[in-house]
PDB file of C-alpha atoms in Angstrom:
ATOM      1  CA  UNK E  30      10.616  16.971  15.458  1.00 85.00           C
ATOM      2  CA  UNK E  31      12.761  18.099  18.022  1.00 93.00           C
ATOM      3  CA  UNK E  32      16.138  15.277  19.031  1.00 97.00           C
ATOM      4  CA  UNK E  33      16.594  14.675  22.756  1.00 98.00           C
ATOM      5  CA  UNK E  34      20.154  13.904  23.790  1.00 98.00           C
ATOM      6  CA  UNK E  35      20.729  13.262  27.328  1.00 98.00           C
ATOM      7  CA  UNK E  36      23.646  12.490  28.952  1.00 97.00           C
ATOM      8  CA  UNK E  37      25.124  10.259  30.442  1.00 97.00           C
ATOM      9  CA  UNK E  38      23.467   7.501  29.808  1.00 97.00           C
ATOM     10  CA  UNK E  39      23.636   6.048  32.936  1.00 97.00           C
ATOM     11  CA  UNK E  40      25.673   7.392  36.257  1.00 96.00           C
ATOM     12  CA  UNK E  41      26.359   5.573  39.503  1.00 97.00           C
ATOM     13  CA  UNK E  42      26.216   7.413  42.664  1.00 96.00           C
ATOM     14  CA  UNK E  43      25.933   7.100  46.513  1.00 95.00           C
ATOM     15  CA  UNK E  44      23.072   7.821  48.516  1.00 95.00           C
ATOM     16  CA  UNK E  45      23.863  11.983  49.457  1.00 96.00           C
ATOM     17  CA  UNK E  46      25.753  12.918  46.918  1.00 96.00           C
ATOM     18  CA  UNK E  47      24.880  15.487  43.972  1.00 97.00           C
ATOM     19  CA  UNK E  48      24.311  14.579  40.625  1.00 97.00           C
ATOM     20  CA  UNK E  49      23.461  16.376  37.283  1.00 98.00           C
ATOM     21  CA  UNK E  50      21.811  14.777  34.241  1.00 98.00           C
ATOM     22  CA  UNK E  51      21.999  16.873  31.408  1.00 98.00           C
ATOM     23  CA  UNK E  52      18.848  16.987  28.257  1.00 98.00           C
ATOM     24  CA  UNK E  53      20.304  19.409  25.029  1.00 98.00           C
ATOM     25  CA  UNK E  54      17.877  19.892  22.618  1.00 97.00           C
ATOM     26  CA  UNK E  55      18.911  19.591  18.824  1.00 97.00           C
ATOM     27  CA  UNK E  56      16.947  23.382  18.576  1.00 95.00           C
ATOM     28  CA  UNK E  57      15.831  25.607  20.505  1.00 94.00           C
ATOM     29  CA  UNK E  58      12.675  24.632  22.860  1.00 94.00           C
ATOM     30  CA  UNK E  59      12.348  28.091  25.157  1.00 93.00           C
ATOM     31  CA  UNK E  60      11.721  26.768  28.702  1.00 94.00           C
ATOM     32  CA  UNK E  61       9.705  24.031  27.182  1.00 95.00           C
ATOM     33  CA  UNK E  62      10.829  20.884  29.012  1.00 97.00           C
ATOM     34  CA  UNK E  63       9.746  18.374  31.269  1.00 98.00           C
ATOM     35  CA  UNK E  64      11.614  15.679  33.506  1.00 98.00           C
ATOM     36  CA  UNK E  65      10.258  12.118  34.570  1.00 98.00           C
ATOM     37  CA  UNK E  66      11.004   9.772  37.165  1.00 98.00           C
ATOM     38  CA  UNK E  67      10.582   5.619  36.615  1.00 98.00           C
ATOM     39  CA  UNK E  68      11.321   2.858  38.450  1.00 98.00           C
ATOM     40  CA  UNK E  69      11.715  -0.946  37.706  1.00 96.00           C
ATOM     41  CA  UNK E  70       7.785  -1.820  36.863  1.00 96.00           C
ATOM     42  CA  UNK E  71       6.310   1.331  37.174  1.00 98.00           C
ATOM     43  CA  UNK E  72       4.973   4.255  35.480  1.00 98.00           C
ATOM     44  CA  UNK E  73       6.829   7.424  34.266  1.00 98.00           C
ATOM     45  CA  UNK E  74       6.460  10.230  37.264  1.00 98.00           C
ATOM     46  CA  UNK E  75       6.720  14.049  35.980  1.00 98.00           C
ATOM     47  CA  UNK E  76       9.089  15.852  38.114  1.00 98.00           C
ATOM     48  CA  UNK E  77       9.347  19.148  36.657  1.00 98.00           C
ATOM     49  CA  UNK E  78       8.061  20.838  34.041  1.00 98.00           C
ATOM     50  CA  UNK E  79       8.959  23.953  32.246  1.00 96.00           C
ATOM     51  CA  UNK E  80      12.535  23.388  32.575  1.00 97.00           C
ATOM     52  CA  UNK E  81      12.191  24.798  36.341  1.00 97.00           C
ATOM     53  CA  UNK E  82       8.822  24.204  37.971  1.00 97.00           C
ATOM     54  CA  UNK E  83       8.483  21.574  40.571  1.00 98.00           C
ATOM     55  CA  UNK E  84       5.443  19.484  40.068  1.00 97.00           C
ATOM     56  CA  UNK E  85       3.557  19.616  43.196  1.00 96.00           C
ATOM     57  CA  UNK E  86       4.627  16.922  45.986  1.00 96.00           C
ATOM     58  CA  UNK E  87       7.896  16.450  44.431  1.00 97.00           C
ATOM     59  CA  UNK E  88      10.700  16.940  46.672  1.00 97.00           C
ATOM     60  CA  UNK E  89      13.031  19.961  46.840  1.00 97.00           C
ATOM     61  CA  UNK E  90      16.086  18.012  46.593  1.00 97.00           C
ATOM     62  CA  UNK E  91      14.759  18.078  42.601  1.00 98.00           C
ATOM     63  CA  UNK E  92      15.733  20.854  40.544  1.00 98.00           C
ATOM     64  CA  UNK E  93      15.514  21.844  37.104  1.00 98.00           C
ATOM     65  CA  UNK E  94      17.666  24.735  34.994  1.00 98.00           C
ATOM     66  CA  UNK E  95      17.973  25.609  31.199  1.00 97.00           C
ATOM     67  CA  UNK E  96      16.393  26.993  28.407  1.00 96.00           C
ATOM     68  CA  UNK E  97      16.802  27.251  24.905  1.00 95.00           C
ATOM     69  CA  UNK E  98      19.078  23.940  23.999  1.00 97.00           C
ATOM     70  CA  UNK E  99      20.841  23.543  27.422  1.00 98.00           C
ATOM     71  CA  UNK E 100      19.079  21.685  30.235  1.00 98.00           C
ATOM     72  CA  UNK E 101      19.809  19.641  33.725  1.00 98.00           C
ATOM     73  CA  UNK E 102      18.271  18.093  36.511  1.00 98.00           C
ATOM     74  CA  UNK E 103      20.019  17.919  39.754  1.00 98.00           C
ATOM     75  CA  UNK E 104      19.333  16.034  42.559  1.00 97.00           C
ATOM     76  CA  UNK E 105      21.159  17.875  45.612  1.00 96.00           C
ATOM     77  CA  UNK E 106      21.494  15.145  47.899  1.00 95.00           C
ATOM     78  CA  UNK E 107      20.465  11.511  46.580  1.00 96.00           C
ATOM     79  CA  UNK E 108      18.060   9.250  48.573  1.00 96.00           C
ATOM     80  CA  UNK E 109      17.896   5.828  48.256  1.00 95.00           C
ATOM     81  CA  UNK E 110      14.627   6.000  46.768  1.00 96.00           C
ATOM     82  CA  UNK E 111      16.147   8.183  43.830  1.00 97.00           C
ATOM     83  CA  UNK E 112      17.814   5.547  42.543  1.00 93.00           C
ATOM     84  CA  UNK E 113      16.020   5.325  39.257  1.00 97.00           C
ATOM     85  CA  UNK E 114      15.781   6.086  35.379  1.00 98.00           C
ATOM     86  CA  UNK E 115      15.103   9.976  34.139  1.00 98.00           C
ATOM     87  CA  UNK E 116      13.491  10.954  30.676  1.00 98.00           C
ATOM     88  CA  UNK E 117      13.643  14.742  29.621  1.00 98.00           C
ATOM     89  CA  UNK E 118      11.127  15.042  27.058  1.00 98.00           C
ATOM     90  CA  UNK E 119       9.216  17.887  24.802  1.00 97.00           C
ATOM     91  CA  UNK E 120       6.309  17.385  23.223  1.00 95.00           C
ATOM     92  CA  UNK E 121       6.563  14.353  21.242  1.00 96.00           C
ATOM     93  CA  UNK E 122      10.561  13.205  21.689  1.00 97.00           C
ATOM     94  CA  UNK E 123      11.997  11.887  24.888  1.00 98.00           C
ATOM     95  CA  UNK E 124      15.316  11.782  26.004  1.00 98.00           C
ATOM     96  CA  UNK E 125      17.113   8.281  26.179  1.00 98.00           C
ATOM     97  CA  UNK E 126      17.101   8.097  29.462  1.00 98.00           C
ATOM     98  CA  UNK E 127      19.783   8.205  31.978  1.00 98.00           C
ATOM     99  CA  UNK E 128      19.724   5.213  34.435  1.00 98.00           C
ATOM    100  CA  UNK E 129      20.807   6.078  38.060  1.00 97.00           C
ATOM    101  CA  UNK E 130      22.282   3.300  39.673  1.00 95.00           C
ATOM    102  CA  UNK E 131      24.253   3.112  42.986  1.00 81.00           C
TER     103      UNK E 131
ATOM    104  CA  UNK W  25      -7.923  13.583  41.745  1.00 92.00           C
ATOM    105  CA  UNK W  26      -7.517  12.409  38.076  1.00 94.00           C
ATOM    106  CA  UNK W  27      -6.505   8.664  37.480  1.00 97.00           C
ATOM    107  CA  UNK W  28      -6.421   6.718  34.455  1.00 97.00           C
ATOM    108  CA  UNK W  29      -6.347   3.036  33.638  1.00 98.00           C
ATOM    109  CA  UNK W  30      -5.508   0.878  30.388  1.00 98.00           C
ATOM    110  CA  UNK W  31      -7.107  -2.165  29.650  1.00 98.00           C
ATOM    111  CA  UNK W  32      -7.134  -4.293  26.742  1.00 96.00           C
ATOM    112  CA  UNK W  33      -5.755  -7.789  25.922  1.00 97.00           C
ATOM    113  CA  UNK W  34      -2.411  -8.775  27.100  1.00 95.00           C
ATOM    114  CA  UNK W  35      -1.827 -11.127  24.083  1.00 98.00           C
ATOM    115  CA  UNK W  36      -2.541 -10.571  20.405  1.00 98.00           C
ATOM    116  CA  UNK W  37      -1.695 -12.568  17.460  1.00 98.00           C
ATOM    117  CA  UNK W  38       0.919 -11.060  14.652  1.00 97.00           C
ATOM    118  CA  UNK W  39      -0.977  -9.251  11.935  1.00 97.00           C
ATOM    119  CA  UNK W  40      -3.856  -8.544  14.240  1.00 98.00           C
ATOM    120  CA  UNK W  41      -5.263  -4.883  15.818  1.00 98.00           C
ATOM    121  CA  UNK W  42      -3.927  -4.074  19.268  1.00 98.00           C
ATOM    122  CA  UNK W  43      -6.825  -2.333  20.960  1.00 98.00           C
ATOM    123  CA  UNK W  44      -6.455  -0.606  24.347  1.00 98.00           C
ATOM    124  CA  UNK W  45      -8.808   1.599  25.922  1.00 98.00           C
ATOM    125  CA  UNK W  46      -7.847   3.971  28.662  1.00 98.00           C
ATOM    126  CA  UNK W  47     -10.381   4.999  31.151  1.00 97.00           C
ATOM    127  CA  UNK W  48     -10.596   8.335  33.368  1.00 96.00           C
ATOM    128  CA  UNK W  49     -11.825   9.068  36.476  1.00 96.00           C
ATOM    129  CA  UNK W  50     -11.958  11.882  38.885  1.00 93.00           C
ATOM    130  CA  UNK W  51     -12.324  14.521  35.689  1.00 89.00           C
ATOM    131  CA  UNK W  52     -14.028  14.848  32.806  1.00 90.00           C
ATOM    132  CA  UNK W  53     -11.874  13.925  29.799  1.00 91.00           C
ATOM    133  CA  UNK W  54     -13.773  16.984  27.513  1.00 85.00           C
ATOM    134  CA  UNK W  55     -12.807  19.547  30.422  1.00 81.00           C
ATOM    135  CA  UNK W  56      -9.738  21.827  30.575  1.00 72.00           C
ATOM    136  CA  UNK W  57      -8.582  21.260  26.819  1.00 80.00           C
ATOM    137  CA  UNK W  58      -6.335  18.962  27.521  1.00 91.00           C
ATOM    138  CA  UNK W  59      -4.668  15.945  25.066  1.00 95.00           C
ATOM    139  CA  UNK W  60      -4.797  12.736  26.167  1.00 96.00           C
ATOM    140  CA  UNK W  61      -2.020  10.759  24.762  1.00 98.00           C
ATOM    141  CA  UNK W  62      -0.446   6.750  24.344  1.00 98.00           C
ATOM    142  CA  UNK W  63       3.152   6.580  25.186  1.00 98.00           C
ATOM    143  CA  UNK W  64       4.721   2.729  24.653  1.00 98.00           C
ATOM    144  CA  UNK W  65       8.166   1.645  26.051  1.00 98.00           C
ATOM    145  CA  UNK W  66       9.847  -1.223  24.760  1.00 98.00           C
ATOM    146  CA  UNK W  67      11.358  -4.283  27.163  1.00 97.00           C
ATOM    147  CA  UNK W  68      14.145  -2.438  28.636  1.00 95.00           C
ATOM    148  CA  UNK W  69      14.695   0.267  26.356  1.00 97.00           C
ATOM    149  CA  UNK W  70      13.041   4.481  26.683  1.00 97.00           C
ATOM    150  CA  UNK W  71       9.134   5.726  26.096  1.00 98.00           C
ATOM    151  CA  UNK W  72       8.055   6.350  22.515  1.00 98.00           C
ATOM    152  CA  UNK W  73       4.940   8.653  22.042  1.00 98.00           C
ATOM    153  CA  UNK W  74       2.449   7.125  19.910  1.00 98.00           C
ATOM    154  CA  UNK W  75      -0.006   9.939  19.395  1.00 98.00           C
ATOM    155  CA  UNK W  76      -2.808  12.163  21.067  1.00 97.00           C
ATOM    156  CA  UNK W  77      -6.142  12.836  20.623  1.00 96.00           C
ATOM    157  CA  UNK W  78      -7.821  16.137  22.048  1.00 92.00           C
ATOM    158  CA  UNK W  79     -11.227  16.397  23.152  1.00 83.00           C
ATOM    159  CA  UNK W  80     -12.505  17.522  20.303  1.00 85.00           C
ATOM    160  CA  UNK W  81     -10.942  14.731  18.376  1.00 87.00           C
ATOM    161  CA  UNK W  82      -7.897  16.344  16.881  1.00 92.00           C
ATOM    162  CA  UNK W  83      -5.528  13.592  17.049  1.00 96.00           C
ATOM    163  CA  UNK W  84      -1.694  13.821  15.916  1.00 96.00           C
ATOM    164  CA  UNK W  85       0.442  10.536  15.309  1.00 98.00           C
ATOM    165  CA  UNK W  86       4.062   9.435  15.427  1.00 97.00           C
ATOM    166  CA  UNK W  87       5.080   9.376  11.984  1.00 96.00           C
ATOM    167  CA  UNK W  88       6.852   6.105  12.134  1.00 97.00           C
ATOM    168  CA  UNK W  89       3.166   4.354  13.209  1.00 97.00           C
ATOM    169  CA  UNK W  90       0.743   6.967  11.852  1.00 96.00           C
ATOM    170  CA  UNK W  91       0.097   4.049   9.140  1.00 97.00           C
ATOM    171  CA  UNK W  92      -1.085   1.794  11.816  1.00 98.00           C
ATOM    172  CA  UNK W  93      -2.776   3.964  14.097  1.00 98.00           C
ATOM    173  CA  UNK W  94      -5.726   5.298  15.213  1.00 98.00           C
ATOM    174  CA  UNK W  95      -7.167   6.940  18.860  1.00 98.00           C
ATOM    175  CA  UNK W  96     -10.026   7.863  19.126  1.00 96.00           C
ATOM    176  CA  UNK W  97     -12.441   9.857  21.580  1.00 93.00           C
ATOM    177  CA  UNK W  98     -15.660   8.765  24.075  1.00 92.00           C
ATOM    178  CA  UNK W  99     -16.743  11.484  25.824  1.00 89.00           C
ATOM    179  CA  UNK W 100     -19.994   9.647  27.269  1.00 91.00           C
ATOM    180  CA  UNK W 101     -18.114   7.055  28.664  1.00 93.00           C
ATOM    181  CA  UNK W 102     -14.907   8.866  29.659  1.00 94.00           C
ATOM    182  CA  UNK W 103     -12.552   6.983  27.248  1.00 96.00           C
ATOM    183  CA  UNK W 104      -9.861   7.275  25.099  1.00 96.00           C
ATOM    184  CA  UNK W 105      -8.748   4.229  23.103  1.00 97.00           C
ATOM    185  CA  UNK W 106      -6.009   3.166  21.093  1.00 98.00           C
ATOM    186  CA  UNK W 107      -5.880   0.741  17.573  1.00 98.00           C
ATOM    187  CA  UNK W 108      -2.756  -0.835  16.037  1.00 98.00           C
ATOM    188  CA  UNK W 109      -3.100  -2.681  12.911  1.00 98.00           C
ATOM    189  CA  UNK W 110      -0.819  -5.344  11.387  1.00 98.00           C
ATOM    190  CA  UNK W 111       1.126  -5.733  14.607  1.00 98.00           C
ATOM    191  CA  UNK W 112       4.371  -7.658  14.721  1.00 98.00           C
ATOM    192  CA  UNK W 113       6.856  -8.660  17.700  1.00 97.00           C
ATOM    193  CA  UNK W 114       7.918  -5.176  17.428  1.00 98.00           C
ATOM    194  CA  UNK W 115       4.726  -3.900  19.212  1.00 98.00           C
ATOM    195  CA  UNK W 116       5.506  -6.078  22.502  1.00 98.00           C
ATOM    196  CA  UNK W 117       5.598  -3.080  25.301  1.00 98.00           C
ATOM    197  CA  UNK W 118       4.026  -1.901  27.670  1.00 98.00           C
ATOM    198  CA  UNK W 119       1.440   0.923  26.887  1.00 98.00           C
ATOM    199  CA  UNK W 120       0.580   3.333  29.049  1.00 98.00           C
ATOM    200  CA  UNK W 121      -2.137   6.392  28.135  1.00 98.00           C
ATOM    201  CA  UNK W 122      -1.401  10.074  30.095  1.00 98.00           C
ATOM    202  CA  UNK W 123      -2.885  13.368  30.351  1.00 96.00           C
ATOM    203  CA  UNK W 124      -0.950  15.564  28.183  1.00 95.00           C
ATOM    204  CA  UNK W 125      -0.762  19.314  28.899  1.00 94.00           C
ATOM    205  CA  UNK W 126       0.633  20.484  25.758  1.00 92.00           C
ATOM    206  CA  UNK W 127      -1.444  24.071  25.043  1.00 88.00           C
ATOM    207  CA  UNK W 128      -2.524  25.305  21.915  1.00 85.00           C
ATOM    208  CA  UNK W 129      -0.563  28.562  22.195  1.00 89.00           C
ATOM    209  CA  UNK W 130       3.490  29.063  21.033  1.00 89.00           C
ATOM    210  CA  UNK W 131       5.363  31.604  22.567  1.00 89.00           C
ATOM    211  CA  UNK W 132       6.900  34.621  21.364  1.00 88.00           C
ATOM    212  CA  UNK W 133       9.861  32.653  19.769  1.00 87.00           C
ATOM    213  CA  UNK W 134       7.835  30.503  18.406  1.00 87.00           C
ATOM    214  CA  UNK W 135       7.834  27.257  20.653  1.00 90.00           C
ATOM    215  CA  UNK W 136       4.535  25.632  21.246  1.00 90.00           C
ATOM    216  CA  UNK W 137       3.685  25.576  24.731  1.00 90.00           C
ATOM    217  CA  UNK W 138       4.494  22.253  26.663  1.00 91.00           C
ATOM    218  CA  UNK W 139       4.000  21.714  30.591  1.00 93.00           C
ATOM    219  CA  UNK W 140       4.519  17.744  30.566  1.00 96.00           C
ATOM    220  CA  UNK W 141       2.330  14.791  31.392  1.00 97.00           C
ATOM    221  CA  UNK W 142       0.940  14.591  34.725  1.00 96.00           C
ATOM    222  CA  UNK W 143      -0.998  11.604  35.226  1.00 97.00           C
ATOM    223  CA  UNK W 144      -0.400   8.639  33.881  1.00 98.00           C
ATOM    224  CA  UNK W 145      -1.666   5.101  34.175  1.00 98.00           C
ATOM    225  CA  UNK W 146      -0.154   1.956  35.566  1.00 98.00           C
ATOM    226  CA  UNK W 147       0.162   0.571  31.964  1.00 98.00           C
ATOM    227  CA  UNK W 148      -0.329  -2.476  30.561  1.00 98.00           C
ATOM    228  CA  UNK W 149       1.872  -4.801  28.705  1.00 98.00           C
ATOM    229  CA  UNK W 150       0.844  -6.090  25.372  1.00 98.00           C
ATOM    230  CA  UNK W 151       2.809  -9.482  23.936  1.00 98.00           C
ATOM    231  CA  UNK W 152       2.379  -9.853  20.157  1.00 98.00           C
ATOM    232  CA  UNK W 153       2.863 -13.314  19.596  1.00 97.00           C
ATOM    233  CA  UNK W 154       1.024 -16.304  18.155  1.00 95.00           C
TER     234      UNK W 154
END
């Protein structure tokens, strides 16, 4: 199976600033990859799939880029309710997770 | 809209079967090809895919459980369900079941096709202790 290798592993931030999370691949996946949102207590929330494609009612401040080994997810101007944990994942294998914390 | 719901017993005893069951509603779970599939996450640690069973009851397993598990398919009822034998205090997590929209297909490099999971449920947590 494919590794999942995201980094960092966890980031602080302040609300409107831009941040980048970063999934590589340990081979090549195409455009093959999916983001997820969780909070504290809740359910994983897709984001994005196919390294680019919002998932429908997910905000634009989301954005996805990559393909092959290479991938982030960007967040252009953080909102207090993005404060939160982020999986990339493919097929079977998630990422580690990055925790975003203020 | 398409929700989905685990339930099953909160506690079981070491070296018993963890059985879930995760109900859908709003679709048919034999429409659209789709996988259905059990994801677990540890207390405070990432999600770890246990396996998936299609429709027409292929199922595929994490290696490092495919000894101890087993999902299976109820189209008349709208289920999917979930069996772990011999569990220890190393199966405490929460499970959660999701519709998986892995396709069938691989592109022309070679990758199978893989748009995510969509819908999830709430999950349940599952303490293995006696």
């Amino acid at each position: 199976d494919t590794q999942l290798t995201q980094s960092p592993s966890s980031l602080s931030a302040s609300e409107g600033d831009r941040v980048t999370i970063t999934c590589r691949a340990s081979q090549g996946i195409s455009s093959f990859l999916a983001w997820y949102q969780q909070k504290p207590g809740k359910a994983p929330k897709l984001l994005i799939y196919a390294a680019s494609t919002l998932q429908s009612g997910v905000p634009s401040r989301f954005s996805g880029s990559g393909s092959g080994t290479d991938f982030t997810l960007t967040i252009s101007s953080l909102q207090p309710e993005d404060f939160a944990t982020y999986y990339c994942q493919y097929l079977n294998t998630f990422g580690q997770g990055t925790k975003l914390e203020i | 809209q398409v929700q989905m719901q685990e339930s099953g017993p909160g506690l079981v005893k070491p070296s018993q079967t963890l059985s879930l069951t995760c109900t859908v509603s709003g679709d048919s779970i034999n429409s659209g090809g789709y996988y259905w599939s059990w994801i677990r996450q540890h207390p405070g640690k990432g999600l770890e895919w246990i396996g998936y069973i299609h429709y027409s009851g292929s199922t595929d397993y994490n290696p490092s459980l495919k000894s101890r598990v087993t999902i299976s398919v109820d189209t008349s009822n709208n289920h999917f369900s979930l069996k772990l034998t011999s569990v220890t205090a190393a199966d405490t997590a929460v499970y959660y079941c999701a519709r998986d929209l892995r396709d069938d297909y691989y592109d022309s490099s070679g990758h199978r096709k893989d748009y995510g999971m969509d819908v999830w449920g709430q999950g349940t947590t599952v303490t293995v202790s006696s």
